[in-house]
mmCIF file of C-alpha atoms and ligand atoms in Angstrom:
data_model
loop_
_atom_site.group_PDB
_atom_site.id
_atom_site.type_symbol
_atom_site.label_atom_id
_atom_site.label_comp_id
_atom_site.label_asym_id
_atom_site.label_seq_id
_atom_site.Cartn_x
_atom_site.Cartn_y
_atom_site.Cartn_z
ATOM 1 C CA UNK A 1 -27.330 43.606 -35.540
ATOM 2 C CA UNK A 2 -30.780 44.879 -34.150
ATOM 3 C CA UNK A 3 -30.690 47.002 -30.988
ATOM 4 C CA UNK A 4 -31.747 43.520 -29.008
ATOM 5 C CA UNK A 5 -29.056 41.516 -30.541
ATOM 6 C CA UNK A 6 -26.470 44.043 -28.978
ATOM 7 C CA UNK A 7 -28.239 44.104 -25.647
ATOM 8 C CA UNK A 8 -27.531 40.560 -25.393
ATOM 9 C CA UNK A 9 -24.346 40.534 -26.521
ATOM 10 C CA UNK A 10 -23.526 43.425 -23.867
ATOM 11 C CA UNK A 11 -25.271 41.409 -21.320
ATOM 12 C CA UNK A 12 -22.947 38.599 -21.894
ATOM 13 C CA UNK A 13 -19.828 40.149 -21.979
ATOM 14 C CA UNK A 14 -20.849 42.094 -18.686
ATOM 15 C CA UNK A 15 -21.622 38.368 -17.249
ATOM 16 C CA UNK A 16 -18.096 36.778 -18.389
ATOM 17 C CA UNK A 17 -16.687 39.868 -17.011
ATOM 18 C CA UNK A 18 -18.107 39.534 -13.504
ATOM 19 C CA UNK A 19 -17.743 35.834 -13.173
ATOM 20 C CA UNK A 20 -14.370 36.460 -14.209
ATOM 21 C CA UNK A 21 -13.872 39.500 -11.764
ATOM 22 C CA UNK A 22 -15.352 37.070 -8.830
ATOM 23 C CA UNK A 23 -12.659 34.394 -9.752
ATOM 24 C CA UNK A 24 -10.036 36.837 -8.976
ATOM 25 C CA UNK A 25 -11.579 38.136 -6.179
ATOM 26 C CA UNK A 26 -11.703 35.005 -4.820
ATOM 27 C CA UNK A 27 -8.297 33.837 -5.588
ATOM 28 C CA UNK A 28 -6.593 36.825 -4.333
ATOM 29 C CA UNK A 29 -8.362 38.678 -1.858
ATOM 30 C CA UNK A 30 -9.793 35.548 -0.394
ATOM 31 C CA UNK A 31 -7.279 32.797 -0.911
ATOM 32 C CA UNK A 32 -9.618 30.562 -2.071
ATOM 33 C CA UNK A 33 -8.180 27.796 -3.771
ATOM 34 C CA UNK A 34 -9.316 24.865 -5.976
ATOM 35 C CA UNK A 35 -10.208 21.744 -4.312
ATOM 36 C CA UNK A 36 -7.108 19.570 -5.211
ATOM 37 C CA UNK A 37 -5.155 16.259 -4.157
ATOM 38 C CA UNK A 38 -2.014 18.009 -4.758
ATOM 39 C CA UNK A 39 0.624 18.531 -1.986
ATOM 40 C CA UNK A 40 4.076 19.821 -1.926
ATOM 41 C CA UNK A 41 4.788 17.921 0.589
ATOM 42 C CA UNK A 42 7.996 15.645 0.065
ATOM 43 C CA UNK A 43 7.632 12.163 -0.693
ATOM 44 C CA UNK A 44 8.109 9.910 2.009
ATOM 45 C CA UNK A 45 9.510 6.374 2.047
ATOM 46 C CA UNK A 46 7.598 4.607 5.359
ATOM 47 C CA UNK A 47 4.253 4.258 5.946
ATOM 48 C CA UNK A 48 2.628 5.557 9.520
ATOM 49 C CA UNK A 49 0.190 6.832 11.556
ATOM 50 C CA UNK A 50 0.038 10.368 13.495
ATOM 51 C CA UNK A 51 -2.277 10.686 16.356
ATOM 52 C CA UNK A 52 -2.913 14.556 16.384
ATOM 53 C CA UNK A 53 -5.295 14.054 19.221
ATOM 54 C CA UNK A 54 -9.137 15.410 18.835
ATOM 55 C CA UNK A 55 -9.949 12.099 17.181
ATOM 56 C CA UNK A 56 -7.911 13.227 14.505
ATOM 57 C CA UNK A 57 -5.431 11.403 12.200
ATOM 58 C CA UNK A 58 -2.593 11.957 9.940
ATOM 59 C CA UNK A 59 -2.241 8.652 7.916
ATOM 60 C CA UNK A 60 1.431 8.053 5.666
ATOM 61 C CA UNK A 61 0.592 5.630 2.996
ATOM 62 C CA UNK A 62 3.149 4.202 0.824
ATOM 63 C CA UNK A 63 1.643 2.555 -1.975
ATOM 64 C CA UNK A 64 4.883 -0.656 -3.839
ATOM 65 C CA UNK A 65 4.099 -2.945 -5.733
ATOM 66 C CA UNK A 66 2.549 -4.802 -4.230
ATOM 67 C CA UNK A 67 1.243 -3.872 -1.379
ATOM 68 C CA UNK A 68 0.401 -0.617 0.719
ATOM 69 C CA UNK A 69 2.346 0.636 3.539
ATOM 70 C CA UNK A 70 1.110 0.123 6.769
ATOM 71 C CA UNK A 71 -0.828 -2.594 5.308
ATOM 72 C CA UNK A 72 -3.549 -2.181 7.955
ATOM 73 C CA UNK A 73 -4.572 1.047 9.459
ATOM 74 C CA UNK A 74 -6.645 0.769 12.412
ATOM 75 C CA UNK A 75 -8.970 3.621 13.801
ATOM 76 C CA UNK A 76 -11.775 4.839 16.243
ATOM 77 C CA UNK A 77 -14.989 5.429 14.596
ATOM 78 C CA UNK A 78 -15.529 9.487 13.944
ATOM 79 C CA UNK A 79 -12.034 9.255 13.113
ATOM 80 C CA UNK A 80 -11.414 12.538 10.597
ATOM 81 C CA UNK A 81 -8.538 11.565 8.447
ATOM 82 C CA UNK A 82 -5.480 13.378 6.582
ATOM 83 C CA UNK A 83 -4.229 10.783 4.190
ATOM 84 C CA UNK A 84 -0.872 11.158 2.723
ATOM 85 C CA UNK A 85 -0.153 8.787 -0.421
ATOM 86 C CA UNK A 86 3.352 8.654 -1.920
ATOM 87 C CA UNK A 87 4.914 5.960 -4.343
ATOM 88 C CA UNK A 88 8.221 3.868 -3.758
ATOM 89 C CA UNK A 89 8.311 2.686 -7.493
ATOM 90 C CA UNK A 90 5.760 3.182 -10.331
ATOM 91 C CA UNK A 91 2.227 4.655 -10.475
ATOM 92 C CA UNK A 92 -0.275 2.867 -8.235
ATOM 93 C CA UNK A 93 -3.848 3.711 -7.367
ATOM 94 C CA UNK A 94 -5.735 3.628 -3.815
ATOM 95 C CA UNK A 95 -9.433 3.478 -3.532
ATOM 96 C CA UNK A 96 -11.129 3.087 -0.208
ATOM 97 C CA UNK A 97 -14.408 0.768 -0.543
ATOM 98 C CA UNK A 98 -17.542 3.013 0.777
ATOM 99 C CA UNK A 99 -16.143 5.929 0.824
ATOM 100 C CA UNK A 100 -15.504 8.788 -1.978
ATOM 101 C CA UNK A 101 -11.586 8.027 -1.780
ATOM 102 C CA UNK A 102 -10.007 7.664 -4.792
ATOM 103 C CA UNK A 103 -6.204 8.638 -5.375
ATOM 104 C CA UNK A 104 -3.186 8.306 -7.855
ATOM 105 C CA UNK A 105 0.201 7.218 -5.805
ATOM 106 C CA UNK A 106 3.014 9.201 -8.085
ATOM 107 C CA UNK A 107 6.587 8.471 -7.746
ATOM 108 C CA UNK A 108 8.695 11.742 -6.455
ATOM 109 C CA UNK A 109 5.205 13.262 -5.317
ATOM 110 C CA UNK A 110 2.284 13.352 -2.595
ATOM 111 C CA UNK A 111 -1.162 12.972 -3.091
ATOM 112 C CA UNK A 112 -3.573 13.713 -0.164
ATOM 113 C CA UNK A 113 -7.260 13.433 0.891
ATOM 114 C CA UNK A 114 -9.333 14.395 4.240
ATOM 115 C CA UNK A 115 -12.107 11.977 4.906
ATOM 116 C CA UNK A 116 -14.547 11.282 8.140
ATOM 117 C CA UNK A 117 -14.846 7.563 9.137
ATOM 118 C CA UNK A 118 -18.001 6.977 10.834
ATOM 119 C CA UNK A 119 -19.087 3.743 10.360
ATOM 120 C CA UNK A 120 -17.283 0.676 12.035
ATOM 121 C CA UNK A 121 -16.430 -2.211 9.917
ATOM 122 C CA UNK A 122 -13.984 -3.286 7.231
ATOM 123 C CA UNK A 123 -12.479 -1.122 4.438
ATOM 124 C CA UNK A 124 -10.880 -2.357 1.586
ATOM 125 C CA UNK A 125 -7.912 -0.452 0.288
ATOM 126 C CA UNK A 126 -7.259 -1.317 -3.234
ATOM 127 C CA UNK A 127 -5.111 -0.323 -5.871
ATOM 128 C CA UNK A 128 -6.493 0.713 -9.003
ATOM 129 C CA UNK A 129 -4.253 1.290 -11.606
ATOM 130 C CA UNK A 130 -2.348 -1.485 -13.360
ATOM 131 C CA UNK A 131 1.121 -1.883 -12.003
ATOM 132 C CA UNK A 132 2.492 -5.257 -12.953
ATOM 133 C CA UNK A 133 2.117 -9.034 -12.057
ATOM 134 C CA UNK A 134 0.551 -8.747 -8.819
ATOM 135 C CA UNK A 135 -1.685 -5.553 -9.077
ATOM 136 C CA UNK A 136 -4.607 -7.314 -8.499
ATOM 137 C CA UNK A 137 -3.484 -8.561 -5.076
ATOM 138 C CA UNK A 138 -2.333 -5.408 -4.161
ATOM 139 C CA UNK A 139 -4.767 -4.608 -1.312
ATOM 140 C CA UNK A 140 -4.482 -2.916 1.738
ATOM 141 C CA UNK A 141 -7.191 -2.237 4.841
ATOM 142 C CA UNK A 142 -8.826 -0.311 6.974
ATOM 143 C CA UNK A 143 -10.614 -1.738 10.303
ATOM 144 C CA UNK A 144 -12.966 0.791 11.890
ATOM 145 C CA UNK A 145 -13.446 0.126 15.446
ATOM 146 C CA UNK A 146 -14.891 1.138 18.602
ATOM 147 C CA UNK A 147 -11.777 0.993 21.072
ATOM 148 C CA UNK A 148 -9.195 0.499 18.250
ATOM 149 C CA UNK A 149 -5.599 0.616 19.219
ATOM 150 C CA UNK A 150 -4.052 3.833 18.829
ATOM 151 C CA UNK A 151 -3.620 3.981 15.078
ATOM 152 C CA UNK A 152 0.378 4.338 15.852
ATOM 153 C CA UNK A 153 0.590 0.998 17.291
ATOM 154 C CA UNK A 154 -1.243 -0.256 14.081
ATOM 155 C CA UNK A 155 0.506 -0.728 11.883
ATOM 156 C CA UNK A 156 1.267 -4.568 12.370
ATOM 157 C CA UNK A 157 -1.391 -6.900 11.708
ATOM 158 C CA UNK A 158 -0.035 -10.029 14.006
ATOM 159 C CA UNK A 159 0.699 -8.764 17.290
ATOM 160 C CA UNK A 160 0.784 -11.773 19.297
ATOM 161 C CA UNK A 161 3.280 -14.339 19.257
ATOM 162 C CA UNK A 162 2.799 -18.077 17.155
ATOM 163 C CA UNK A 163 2.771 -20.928 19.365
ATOM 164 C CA UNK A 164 4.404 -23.994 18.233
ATOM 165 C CA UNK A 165 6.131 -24.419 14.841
ATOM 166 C CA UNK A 166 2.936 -26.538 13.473
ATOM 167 C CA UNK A 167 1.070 -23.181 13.862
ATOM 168 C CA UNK A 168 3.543 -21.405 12.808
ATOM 169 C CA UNK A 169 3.606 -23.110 9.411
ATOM 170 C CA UNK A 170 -0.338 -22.505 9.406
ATOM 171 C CA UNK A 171 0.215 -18.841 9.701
ATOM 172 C CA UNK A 172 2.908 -19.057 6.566
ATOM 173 C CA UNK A 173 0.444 -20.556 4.927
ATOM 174 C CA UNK A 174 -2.010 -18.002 5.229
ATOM 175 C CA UNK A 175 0.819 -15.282 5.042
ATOM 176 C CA UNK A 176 1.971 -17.047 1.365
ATOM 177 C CA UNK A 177 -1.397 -16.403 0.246
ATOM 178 C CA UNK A 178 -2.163 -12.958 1.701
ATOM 179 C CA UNK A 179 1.453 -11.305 1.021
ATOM 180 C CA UNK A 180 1.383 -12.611 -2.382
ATOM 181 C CA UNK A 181 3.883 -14.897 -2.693
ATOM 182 C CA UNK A 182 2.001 -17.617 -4.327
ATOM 183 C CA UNK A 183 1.953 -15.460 -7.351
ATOM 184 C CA UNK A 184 5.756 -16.424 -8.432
ATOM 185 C CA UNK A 185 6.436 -19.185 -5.667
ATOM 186 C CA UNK A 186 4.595 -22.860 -6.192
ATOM 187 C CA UNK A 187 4.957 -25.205 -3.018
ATOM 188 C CA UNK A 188 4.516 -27.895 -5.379
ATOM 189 C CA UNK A 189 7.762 -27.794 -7.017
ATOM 190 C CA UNK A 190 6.532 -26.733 -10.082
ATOM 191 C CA UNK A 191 8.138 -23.989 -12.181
ATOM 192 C CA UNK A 192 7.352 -20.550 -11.433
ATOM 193 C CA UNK A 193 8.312 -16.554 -11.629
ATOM 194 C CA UNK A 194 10.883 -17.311 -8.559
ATOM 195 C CA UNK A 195 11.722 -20.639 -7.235
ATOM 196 C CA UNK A 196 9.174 -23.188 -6.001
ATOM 197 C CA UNK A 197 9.164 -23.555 -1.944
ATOM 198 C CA UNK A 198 8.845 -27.094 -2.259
ATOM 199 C CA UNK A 199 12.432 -28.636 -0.776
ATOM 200 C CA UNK A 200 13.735 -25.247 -0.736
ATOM 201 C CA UNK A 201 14.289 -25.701 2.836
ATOM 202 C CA UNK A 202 17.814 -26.912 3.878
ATOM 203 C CA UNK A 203 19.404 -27.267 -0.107
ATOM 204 C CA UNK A 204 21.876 -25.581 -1.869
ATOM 205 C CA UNK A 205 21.017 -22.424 -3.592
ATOM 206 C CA UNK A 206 23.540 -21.175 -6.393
ATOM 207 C CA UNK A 207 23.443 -17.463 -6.785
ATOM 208 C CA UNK A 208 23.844 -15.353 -10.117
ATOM 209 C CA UNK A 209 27.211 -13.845 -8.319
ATOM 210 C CA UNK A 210 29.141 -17.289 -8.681
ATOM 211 C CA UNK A 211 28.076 -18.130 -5.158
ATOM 212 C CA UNK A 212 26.653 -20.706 -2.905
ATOM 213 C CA UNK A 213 24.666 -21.247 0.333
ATOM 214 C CA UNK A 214 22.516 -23.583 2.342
ATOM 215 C CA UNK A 215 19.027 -22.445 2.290
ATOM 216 C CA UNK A 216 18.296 -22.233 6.402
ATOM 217 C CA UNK A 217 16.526 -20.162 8.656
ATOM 218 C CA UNK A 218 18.738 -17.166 8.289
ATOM 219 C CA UNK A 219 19.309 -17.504 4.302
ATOM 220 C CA UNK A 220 15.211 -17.250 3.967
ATOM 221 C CA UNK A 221 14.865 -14.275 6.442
ATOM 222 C CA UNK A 222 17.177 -12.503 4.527
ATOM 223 C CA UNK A 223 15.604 -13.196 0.977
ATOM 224 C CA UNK A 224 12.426 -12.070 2.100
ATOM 225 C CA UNK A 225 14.250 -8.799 3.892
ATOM 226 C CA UNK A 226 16.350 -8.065 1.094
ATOM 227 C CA UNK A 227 15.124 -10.177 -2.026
ATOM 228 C CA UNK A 228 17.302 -9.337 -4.520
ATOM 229 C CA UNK A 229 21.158 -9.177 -2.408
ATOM 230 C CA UNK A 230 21.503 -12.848 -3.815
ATOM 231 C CA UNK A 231 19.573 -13.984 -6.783
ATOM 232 C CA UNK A 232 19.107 -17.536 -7.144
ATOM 233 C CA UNK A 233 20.517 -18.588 -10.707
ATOM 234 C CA UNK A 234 18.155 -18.892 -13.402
ATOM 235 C CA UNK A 235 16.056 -16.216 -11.900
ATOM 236 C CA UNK A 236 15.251 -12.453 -12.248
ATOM 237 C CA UNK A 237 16.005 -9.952 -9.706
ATOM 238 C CA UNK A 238 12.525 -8.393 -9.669
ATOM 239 C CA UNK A 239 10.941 -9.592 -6.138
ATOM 240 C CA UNK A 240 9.411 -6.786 -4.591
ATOM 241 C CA UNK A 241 10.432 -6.004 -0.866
ATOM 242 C CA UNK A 242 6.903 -6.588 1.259
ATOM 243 C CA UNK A 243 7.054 -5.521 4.299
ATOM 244 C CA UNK A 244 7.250 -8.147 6.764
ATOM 245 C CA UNK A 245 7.226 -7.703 10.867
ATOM 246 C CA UNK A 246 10.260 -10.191 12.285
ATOM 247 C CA UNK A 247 7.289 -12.707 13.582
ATOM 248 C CA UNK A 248 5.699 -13.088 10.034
ATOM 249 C CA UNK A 249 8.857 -13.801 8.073
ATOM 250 C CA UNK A 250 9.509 -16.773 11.098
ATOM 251 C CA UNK A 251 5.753 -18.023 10.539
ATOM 252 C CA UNK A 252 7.122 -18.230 6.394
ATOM 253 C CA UNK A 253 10.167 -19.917 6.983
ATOM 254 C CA UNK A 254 8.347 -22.129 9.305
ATOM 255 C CA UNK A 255 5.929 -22.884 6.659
ATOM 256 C CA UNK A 256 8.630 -23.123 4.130
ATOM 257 C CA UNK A 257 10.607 -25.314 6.219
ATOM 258 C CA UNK A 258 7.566 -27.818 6.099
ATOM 259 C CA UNK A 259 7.417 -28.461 2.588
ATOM 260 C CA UNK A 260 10.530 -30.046 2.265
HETATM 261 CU CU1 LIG B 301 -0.490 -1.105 -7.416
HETATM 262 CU CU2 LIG B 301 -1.952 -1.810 -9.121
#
């Protein structure tokens, strides 16, 4: 090697070694970390919000198939946002239309992500990662709004009370769409992943265990509470437990109830 070759080479080396020396400067002396999503923060089962106050909020998102936990997240606009995202069964994914948001819900851990929501309107929440039958319902939202609740009273969509049964069954009917169930439930009788709703209402339902029992208002409030305590024979115990405030699972048995 020439005298210029070995200058470079020196140079190099005295590069790498400085770059090198600044990374550990950095880590040590500084505590500066790499960005990451990474928490060691222990999973949690139930979705919420935190109001820390200072327009700022801590958001608990628990991503199941198939559906996130709370399923709507209201908030002021300027809101600055620590999002928590944990897993109650396999690997999901969470994206946040119009925004940079983009997350991996792991079983057993917690992902996280700080974001600033300044513009009002209507964000998707969407999972991205494949993760079974009904992944591509699995959809959550975000409602940006001048006056919004406080988040922590947010975290039911339907507030107000149905009037009537008639509407009732209008709001099951919207629910059976939006929660999913139409994926494994026809209301035409036809053969699907569970049983059909059609005459469900008031028959007998024979259960794996050997047992029987009228299909009424309590029997359907508890399937949807607790799918799989009795399993309707012929079926598989795989429905997945939505969460479901006490006035939407009357507005689906009231909707059930009028297809029989
Ligand atoms: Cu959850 Cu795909």
């Amino acid at each position: 090697m020439d005298r210029t070759e070995n200058l470079a080479v020196a140079a190099a080396g005295a590069v790498m070694a400085l770059f090198f020396g600044a990374l550990v400067y950095a880590a040590t002396a500084l505590d500066i970390d790499v960005p990451t999503c990474i928490t060691d923060m222990a999973p949690f089962s139930e979705g919420k919000v935190i109001d820390e106050g200072g327009n700022r909020y801590e958001v608990h998102m628990v991503a199941k198939m198939w559906a996130f936990d709370p399923p709507e997240v209201r908030l002021p606009p300027g809101s600055q946002v620590d999002l928590y995202l944990s897993s109650a069964d396999v690997t999901h994914g969470l994206y946040i239309e119009h925004t940079n948001v983009n997350l991996m819900a792991v079983p057993g851990s917690v992902n996280a992500a700080s974001f600033r929501l300044d513009h009002e309107g209507e964000y998707d929440v969407v999972c991205h990662e494949y993760c079974g039958l009904a992944h591509h319902r699995m959809m959550g939202k975000i409602v940006v709004a001048a006056g919004a609740a406080p988040a922590a009273a947010a975290t039911t969509a339907h507030a107000e009370a149905a009037e009537g049964e008639a509407e009732g069954a209008s709001e099951g009917a919207a629910l059976y769409e939006s929660k999913g169930c139409d994926t494994c439930h026809t209301t035409d009788g036809s053969e699907g992943i569970g049983p059909t709703f059609k005459g469900l209402f008031g028959s007998e339902r024979h259960f794996t265990d050997g047992s029987t029992r009228k299909a009424d208002e309590a029997y359907l409030a508890q399937s949807m509470r607790d799918p799989n305590a009795l399993v309707v024979d012929g079926f598989d115990p795989m429905m997945p437990e939505e969460p479901l405030t006490d006035e939407e699972v009357e507005e689906l048995v009231e909707y059930i109830e009028s297809l029989s």
